Amino acid sequence: MTARRIPRPRELAPLLRFERPFLGVGRKLQRAQTIWDLREMARKRTPKVAFDYTDGAADAEISLNRARQAFTDLEFRPAILRDVSKTHTGTTVLGKTTALPFGIAPTGFTRMMHTAGELAGARAAERAGIPFTLSTMGTTAIEDVAAATGPTARNWFQLYMWTDRDRSLALVDRAARAGFDTLVVTVDVPAAGARLRDVRNGMTVPPSITAAGALDALRRPWWWWDFLTTEPLAFASLDRWSGTVAELLDTMFDPTVTFDDLTWIRAHWPGSILVKGVQTVEDAKRLADHGVNGIVLSNHGGRQLDRAPVPLHLLPEVAREVGNDLEIHLDTGIMHGADIVAALALGAHFTLIGRAYLYGLMAGGEPGVDRAITILQTQIERTMKLLGVTTLAELTPHHVHLLNHH
C-alpha cells in the first residue's frame, strides 16, 4: 500500500503557474493558435450583418463546405529521417520572389469588417513579403493603397469587367500608374450568387440598421463607435450606390464578357495577368492560348455557383495539362498552413487567402491580419518539417493522397 504524505509548500511552488488575465485585443490575438480561433474572436466582435457577409456563401453553402472538406479529407505521406533543421518558405510568383507561398485575395467591402480595411491587409502583406490584391469592390482607393505601402510592397489589382468598358479601362490605367504589377481578372460573376445570409440580414450598401441589427449592435458598441467615427464607408472605385450587393453586381457587371475580352485587356495592361474563377480543365487549357500568365482555380469562395467544382480536386489534372504553360494559383477553403502545403504538392504554384485574413482583420484590425499570416506561416513550416522537406520545390504529388475523390 502506497504511503501518503502532505506535500511541502516548496514542492508545490514549481507546479503552480498563474496566467495574467487576458486583457486587451493584443493579448487575445497572441493566444489564437488557428484561423478558427480568429474566426471565433471575429464572430464575437463583429455585428452579424458584417460577419455573415464575410463568413457566408451562396445558397446552401455546399461549395464552400466541400472545398474545406477536401482539405480535411486528404492524407499526407511523410518522408522520414531527413535533415529538416532549416526550412525555406520562399518561392517565385509571376517573376518576382515572395517570402511565403500565399498572398491576400481580393475581397470587397473590406472596411465594413473593420475600419482598417484594405490598408491593414496591404501593410501586413508588405511586412510579410507577400502580395496583396485590391478588389474592384474595395473600400480604399487604388492610389491610397499605393501611398500606404512602401517600395517593397507587391500590390495586385482585381478587375471585374463592367458593361462600360471605358470605366474598366480607367481603373486598369490607374492601377498601372500606381505601380500595381499584376491584374487579376475575375470571370465567375456574370450574375450575383444567391448569398442568402445577406438577404436575411437585410445587407445593403451602405449598411442600414434594421431593428434586429440595432439590438445586435448594442452588444458590440466598440464596432459601431469605430464605424461611425471614421470615414464613411463607400466603394472607392464606384459611383455612389444605394441598394443590395446583389443588385449592385447585377447592375454593374457585364454578362457578355468572353475570351475575346482577354485580348483587349492584354493590349492595355503592361504587367502580368491572372484569370481568377477557372473551374474546368477545358477552360484552363483554353486560357493557356490567350496570352495570360496564370490562372486561379477558384469557385469564388463558394459565393457564386453552389455545388461548383472543388478547386483542390481540379488541381492535379489542371497541373498535368497546363502546369508547364501557366502558373496555377488556388483559393477557396484554405484555413490552415497544411492546406497550402497540400495545394503546392498537388501542383499549385501559389495560393490566395480571403476569409482567413478577414477573420484576423475582424478579430483585431491590422495586428489581427499580422496574426493570421503568422499562424499560417508557422503551420506551413511545421508541416514541411513533418513531411521531410526543406523547400517548397521538394513537394510532389507523392506527399499527398486525396481521399474520397476519383
Coordinates of C-alpha atoms in Angstrom, one line a residue:
M1 CA 0.0 0.0 0.0
T2 CA 1.4 3.4 -1.0
A3 CA 2.3 5.7 1.9
R4 CA 0.7 9.1 1.9
R5 CA 2.1 12.4 3.0
I6 CA 1.2 16.1 2.8
P7 CA 3.4 17.9 0.2
R8 CA 5.6 20.8 1.4
P9 CA 4.8 24.3 0.1
R10 CA 8.2 24.5 -1.7
E11 CA 7.3 21.3 -3.6
L12 CA 4.1 22.8 -4.9
A13 CA 5.5 26.1 -6.0
P14 CA 7.1 24.9 -9.3
L15 CA 3.8 23.3 -10.3
L16 CA 1.7 26.4 -9.9
R17 CA 1.6 28.8 -12.8
F18 CA -1.0 31.6 -12.8
E19 CA -1.5 33.4 -16.1
R20 CA -2.3 37.1 -16.1
P21 CA -5.9 37.7 -17.2
F22 CA -6.1 38.3 -20.9
L23 CA -7.0 41.9 -21.1
G24 CA -7.0 43.7 -24.5
V25 CA -7.2 42.5 -28.1
G26 CA -3.4 42.2 -28.5
R27 CA -3.1 39.5 -25.8
K28 CA -6.1 37.7 -27.2
L29 CA -4.6 37.7 -30.7
Q30 CA -1.4 36.1 -29.3
R31 CA -3.5 33.4 -27.7
A32 CA -5.1 32.5 -31.0
Q33 CA -3.4 29.4 -32.4
T34 CA -5.6 28.7 -35.5
I35 CA -7.6 30.6 -38.1
W36 CA -10.6 29.1 -36.5
D37 CA -9.6 30.8 -33.2
L38 CA -9.5 34.1 -35.1
R39 CA -12.9 33.4 -36.6
E40 CA -14.4 32.9 -33.2
M41 CA -12.9 36.2 -32.0
A42 CA -14.3 37.9 -35.1
R43 CA -17.7 36.5 -34.5
K44 CA -17.8 37.9 -31.0
R45 CA -16.5 41.3 -32.0
T46 CA -18.4 42.0 -35.3
P47 CA -22.1 42.7 -35.9
K48 CA -23.9 39.8 -37.5
V49 CA -24.5 41.6 -40.8
A50 CA -20.8 42.2 -41.4
F51 CA -19.6 38.8 -40.0
D52 CA -22.2 36.9 -42.1
Y53 CA -21.2 38.9 -45.3
T54 CA -17.7 37.6 -44.8
D55 CA -18.4 34.1 -43.4
G56 CA -21.3 33.2 -45.7
A57 CA -21.5 31.7 -49.2
A58 CA -24.2 31.1 -51.8
D59 CA -27.4 29.1 -51.4
A60 CA -26.9 26.2 -49.1
E61 CA -23.1 26.9 -48.9
I62 CA -22.3 23.5 -50.3
S63 CA -19.4 24.8 -52.5
L64 CA -17.6 26.3 -49.5
N65 CA -18.2 23.3 -47.3
R66 CA -17.0 20.9 -49.9
A67 CA -13.8 22.9 -50.6
R68 CA -13.0 22.9 -46.9
Q69 CA -13.9 19.2 -46.6
A70 CA -11.5 18.4 -49.5
F71 CA -8.6 19.7 -47.4
T72 CA -9.8 17.8 -44.4
D73 CA -10.1 14.5 -46.3
L74 CA -6.6 14.5 -47.8
E75 CA -3.9 12.3 -46.4
F76 CA -0.2 13.3 -46.1
R77 CA 2.6 10.9 -46.8
P78 CA 5.7 12.0 -44.9
A79 CA 9.3 11.0 -45.6
I80 CA 11.3 10.2 -42.5
L81 CA 15.0 10.6 -41.5
R82 CA 15.5 13.8 -43.4
D83 CA 17.5 16.8 -42.1
V84 CA 14.8 19.5 -41.7
S85 CA 16.6 21.7 -39.3
K86 CA 16.2 24.6 -41.7
T87 CA 13.2 25.3 -43.9
H88 CA 12.7 27.9 -46.7
T89 CA 9.2 29.0 -47.5
G90 CA 10.0 31.4 -50.3
T91 CA 9.1 31.0 -53.9
T92 CA 8.9 32.9 -57.2
V93 CA 5.5 34.1 -58.3
L94 CA 5.0 35.8 -61.7
G95 CA 8.7 36.6 -62.0
K96 CA 9.2 38.0 -58.5
T97 CA 10.1 36.4 -55.2
T98 CA 7.7 36.1 -52.3
A99 CA 8.6 35.1 -48.8
L100 CA 5.6 32.8 -48.4
P101 CA 3.5 30.7 -50.8
F102 CA 0.3 32.6 -50.3
G103 CA -1.0 36.1 -50.9
I104 CA -4.1 38.1 -49.9
A105 CA -7.0 37.6 -52.2
P106 CA -9.3 40.4 -53.4
T107 CA -12.2 41.0 -51.0
G108 CA -14.9 43.6 -51.5
F109 CA -16.4 46.0 -48.9
T110 CA -13.4 45.3 -46.6
R111 CA -13.8 48.4 -44.4
M112 CA -17.2 47.0 -43.3
M113 CA -15.4 44.2 -41.5
H114 CA -13.1 46.6 -39.7
T115 CA -12.4 50.2 -40.5
A116 CA -8.7 49.5 -41.0
G117 CA -9.9 47.7 -44.2
E118 CA -7.6 47.2 -47.2
L119 CA -4.8 49.3 -45.8
A120 CA -4.4 46.8 -42.9
G121 CA -4.1 43.9 -45.4
A122 CA -1.7 45.8 -47.7
R123 CA 0.6 46.8 -44.9
A124 CA 0.6 43.4 -43.3
A125 CA 1.3 41.8 -46.6
E126 CA 4.3 44.1 -47.3
R127 CA 5.7 43.3 -43.8
A128 CA 5.3 39.6 -44.6
G129 CA 6.8 39.9 -48.1
I130 CA 3.7 38.6 -49.9
P131 CA 1.3 40.1 -52.5
F132 CA -1.9 42.0 -51.6
T133 CA -4.8 42.1 -54.1
L134 CA -7.1 45.1 -54.1
S135 CA -10.7 44.4 -55.3
T136 CA -12.7 46.5 -57.8
M137 CA -15.2 46.4 -54.9
G138 CA -12.7 47.7 -52.5
T139 CA -13.4 50.5 -50.0
T140 CA -9.9 52.1 -50.3
A141 CA -8.8 53.8 -53.5
I142 CA -6.0 52.4 -55.7
E143 CA -3.8 55.4 -55.0
D144 CA -4.3 55.3 -51.3
V145 CA -3.2 51.6 -51.1
A146 CA -0.1 52.6 -53.1
A147 CA 0.6 55.5 -50.8
A148 CA 0.2 53.5 -47.6
T149 CA 2.8 50.9 -48.7
G150 CA 6.5 51.2 -49.4
P151 CA 8.8 50.3 -52.2
T152 CA 8.9 46.6 -51.1
A153 CA 5.1 46.2 -51.4
R154 CA 3.7 43.9 -54.1
N155 CA 0.3 45.2 -55.0
W156 CA -2.1 43.4 -57.4
F157 CA -5.4 44.8 -58.7
Q158 CA -8.5 42.7 -59.2
L159 CA -10.7 43.7 -62.2
Y160 CA -14.4 43.0 -62.8
M161 CA -15.4 43.7 -66.4
W162 CA -18.1 46.4 -66.4
T163 CA -20.6 46.9 -69.1
D164 CA -18.9 50.3 -69.6
R165 CA -15.6 49.3 -71.0
D166 CA -14.1 52.8 -70.7
R167 CA -14.7 52.8 -66.9
S168 CA -12.9 49.4 -66.7
L169 CA -10.0 50.7 -68.7
A170 CA -9.8 53.8 -66.4
L171 CA -9.3 51.5 -63.4
V172 CA -6.7 49.5 -65.3
D173 CA -4.8 52.6 -66.1
R174 CA -4.9 53.9 -62.6
A175 CA -3.6 50.6 -61.2
A176 CA -0.7 50.7 -63.7
R177 CA 0.2 54.3 -62.8
A178 CA 0.1 53.4 -59.1
G179 CA 2.7 50.6 -59.6
F180 CA 0.5 47.6 -59.3
D181 CA 2.3 44.8 -61.1
T182 CA -0.4 42.1 -61.7
L183 CA -4.0 42.3 -62.9
V184 CA -6.4 39.6 -61.5
V185 CA -9.3 39.4 -63.9
T186 CA -12.2 37.7 -62.2
V187 CA -14.5 35.9 -64.6
D188 CA -17.1 34.0 -62.5
V189 CA -19.6 36.8 -61.8
P190 CA -21.9 37.1 -64.9
A191 CA -24.6 37.4 -62.2
A192 CA -24.6 37.6 -58.4
G193 CA -24.7 34.4 -56.4
A194 CA -27.6 33.9 -54.0
R195 CA -26.0 34.9 -50.8
L196 CA -28.9 34.1 -48.5
R197 CA -27.4 35.2 -45.3
D198 CA -27.1 38.8 -46.7
V199 CA -30.7 38.7 -47.9
R200 CA -32.0 37.5 -44.5
N201 CA -29.8 40.1 -42.7
G202 CA -31.1 42.9 -44.9
M203 CA -27.5 43.6 -46.1
T204 CA -27.3 46.8 -48.1
V205 CA -24.7 49.2 -49.5
P206 CA -24.1 51.3 -47.4
P207 CA -25.2 49.2 -44.4
S208 CA -28.5 50.1 -42.9
I209 CA -29.6 49.3 -39.4
T210 CA -32.6 47.0 -39.1
A211 CA -34.4 46.5 -35.7
A212 CA -32.6 43.2 -35.3
G213 CA -29.3 44.9 -36.3
A214 CA -29.8 47.6 -33.7
L215 CA -30.2 45.0 -31.0
D216 CA -27.1 43.2 -32.3
A217 CA -25.2 46.4 -32.3
L218 CA -25.9 47.1 -28.6
R219 CA -23.7 44.1 -27.8
R220 CA -20.8 45.3 -29.9
P221 CA -20.7 49.1 -29.2
W222 CA -16.9 49.3 -29.9
W223 CA -17.5 48.2 -33.6
W224 CA -20.2 50.9 -34.1
W225 CA -18.2 53.6 -32.4
D226 CA -15.3 52.7 -34.7
F227 CA -17.6 52.6 -37.7
L228 CA -19.4 55.9 -37.0
T229 CA -16.3 57.9 -36.1
T230 CA -14.2 57.1 -39.2
E231 CA -14.5 58.0 -42.9
P232 CA -18.0 56.9 -44.3
L233 CA -18.0 53.5 -46.0
A234 CA -18.1 53.5 -49.8
F235 CA -16.8 51.6 -52.8
A236 CA -13.7 53.5 -53.7
S237 CA -13.8 52.6 -57.4
L238 CA -17.5 53.1 -58.0
D239 CA -20.0 56.0 -58.0
R240 CA -22.2 56.3 -55.0
W241 CA -24.6 53.4 -54.7
S242 CA -27.6 52.5 -52.6
G243 CA -29.1 49.0 -52.7
T244 CA -28.2 45.4 -52.0
V245 CA -24.9 43.9 -53.0
A246 CA -26.6 41.5 -55.4
E247 CA -28.4 44.4 -57.1
L248 CA -25.1 46.2 -57.5
L249 CA -23.4 43.2 -59.1
D250 CA -26.3 42.6 -61.5
T251 CA -26.2 46.3 -62.5
M252 CA -22.5 46.8 -62.8
F253 CA -21.1 43.7 -64.3
D254 CA -21.3 42.5 -67.8
P255 CA -22.7 39.1 -68.6
T256 CA -21.5 39.3 -72.2
V257 CA -17.8 39.0 -71.3
T258 CA -16.0 36.4 -73.4
F259 CA -12.5 35.1 -74.1
D260 CA -12.1 37.9 -76.7
D261 CA -12.1 40.4 -73.9
L262 CA -8.9 39.0 -72.5
T263 CA -7.2 40.0 -75.8
W264 CA -8.5 43.6 -75.2
I265 CA -7.2 43.6 -71.6
R266 CA -3.8 42.2 -72.6
A267 CA -3.4 45.0 -75.1
H268 CA -4.0 47.6 -72.3
W269 CA -2.1 46.1 -69.3
P270 CA 1.7 46.1 -69.2
G271 CA 2.1 43.7 -66.3
S272 CA 1.2 40.1 -65.5
I273 CA -2.4 38.8 -65.9
L274 CA -4.1 36.2 -63.8
V275 CA -7.6 34.9 -64.7
K276 CA -9.5 34.1 -61.5
G277 CA -12.5 31.8 -61.3
V278 CA -11.4 28.9 -63.5
Q279 CA -13.4 25.8 -62.7
T280 CA -12.9 23.3 -65.5
V281 CA -9.8 21.7 -67.1
E282 CA -11.1 22.7 -70.6
D283 CA -11.2 26.4 -69.7
A284 CA -7.7 26.2 -68.2
K285 CA -6.4 24.7 -71.4
R286 CA -8.1 27.4 -73.5
L287 CA -6.6 30.2 -71.4
A288 CA -3.2 28.8 -72.0
D289 CA -3.6 30.0 -75.6
H290 CA -4.8 33.5 -74.7
G291 CA -1.6 35.2 -73.5
V292 CA -2.3 35.2 -69.8
N293 CA 0.4 34.5 -67.3
G294 CA -1.6 32.4 -64.9
I295 CA -4.9 31.2 -63.6
V296 CA -6.6 31.0 -60.2
L297 CA -8.6 27.8 -59.7
S298 CA -11.4 29.2 -57.6
N299 CA -15.1 29.0 -57.1
H300 CA -15.2 32.5 -55.5
G301 CA -15.1 31.1 -52.0
G302 CA -18.4 29.3 -52.7
R303 CA -20.1 32.7 -53.1
Q304 CA -21.3 32.3 -56.7
L305 CA -22.4 28.9 -58.0
D306 CA -23.4 26.5 -55.3
R307 CA -22.2 22.8 -55.9
A308 CA -19.4 24.3 -58.1
P309 CA -16.3 22.2 -58.7
V310 CA -13.9 21.9 -55.8
P311 CA -10.6 23.7 -56.8
L312 CA -8.4 21.2 -54.9
H313 CA -10.0 18.3 -56.8
L314 CA -9.4 20.1 -60.1
L315 CA -5.8 20.9 -59.4
P316 CA -4.0 17.6 -60.2
E317 CA -5.4 17.3 -63.8
V318 CA -5.1 21.1 -64.5
A319 CA -1.4 20.9 -63.3
R320 CA -0.8 18.0 -65.7
E321 CA -2.4 19.8 -68.6
V322 CA -1.2 23.4 -68.3
G323 CA 1.3 23.4 -65.5
N324 CA 4.2 24.0 -67.9
D325 CA 2.4 26.8 -69.7
L326 CA 0.7 28.8 -67.0
E327 CA 1.2 29.5 -63.3
I328 CA -1.6 27.8 -61.4
H329 CA -2.9 29.6 -58.2
L330 CA -5.6 28.2 -56.0
D331 CA -8.1 29.6 -53.5
T332 CA -11.3 28.6 -51.7
G333 CA -11.4 26.7 -48.4
I334 CA -7.9 27.4 -47.1
M335 CA -8.0 27.6 -43.3
H336 CA -4.6 26.1 -42.3
G337 CA -1.0 26.2 -43.5
A338 CA -1.2 22.5 -44.2
D339 CA -3.9 23.2 -46.8
I340 CA -1.4 25.5 -48.6
V341 CA 1.3 22.8 -48.4
A342 CA -1.1 20.2 -49.9
A343 CA -2.1 22.5 -52.7
L344 CA 1.6 23.2 -53.6
A345 CA 2.3 19.4 -53.5
L346 CA -0.5 18.7 -55.9
G347 CA 0.7 21.2 -58.5
A348 CA -0.2 24.8 -57.5
H349 CA 2.5 27.4 -57.8
F350 CA 0.8 29.7 -55.3
T351 CA -2.4 30.2 -53.2
L352 CA -4.6 33.1 -52.1
I353 CA -6.4 33.5 -48.7
G354 CA -9.6 35.5 -48.4
R355 CA -11.7 34.7 -45.3
A356 CA -8.6 33.5 -43.4
Y357 CA -7.2 37.0 -43.4
L358 CA -10.6 38.7 -42.9
Y359 CA -11.2 36.7 -39.7
G360 CA -7.9 38.2 -38.4
L361 CA -8.9 41.7 -39.6
M362 CA -12.3 41.5 -37.8
A363 CA -10.7 40.0 -34.7
G364 CA -8.1 42.7 -34.3
G365 CA -7.6 45.1 -37.2
E366 CA -4.1 45.3 -38.7
P367 CA -2.5 43.3 -35.8
G368 CA -5.1 40.6 -36.5
V369 CA -4.0 40.3 -40.1
D370 CA -0.4 40.0 -38.9
R371 CA -1.5 37.2 -36.6
A372 CA -3.4 35.4 -39.3
I373 CA -0.3 35.5 -41.5
T374 CA 2.0 34.3 -38.7
I375 CA -0.3 31.4 -37.8
L376 CA -0.3 30.2 -41.4
Q377 CA 3.5 30.7 -41.7
T378 CA 4.1 28.6 -38.6
Q379 CA 1.8 25.9 -39.8
I380 CA 3.5 25.8 -43.2
E381 CA 6.9 25.5 -41.7
R382 CA 5.8 22.7 -39.2
T383 CA 4.0 20.8 -42.0
M384 CA 7.1 20.9 -44.2
K385 CA 9.3 19.6 -41.5
L386 CA 6.9 16.8 -40.6
L387 CA 6.7 15.8 -44.3
G388 CA 10.5 15.7 -44.5
V389 CA 11.0 18.7 -46.9
T390 CA 13.1 21.8 -46.5
T391 CA 11.9 23.8 -49.6
L392 CA 8.6 24.2 -51.4
A393 CA 10.2 22.8 -54.6
E394 CA 10.7 19.4 -52.9
L395 CA 6.9 19.0 -52.5
T396 CA 5.4 16.5 -55.0
P397 CA 2.1 14.7 -55.5
H398 CA 3.6 11.7 -53.7
H399 CA 3.3 13.7 -50.5
V400 CA -0.5 13.9 -50.7
H401 CA -3.3 11.4 -51.3
L402 CA -6.8 12.8 -52.0
L403 CA -9.2 10.5 -50.1
N404 CA -12.8 10.1 -51.3
H405 CA -12.0 11.5 -54.7
H406 CA -11.7 9.8 -58.0

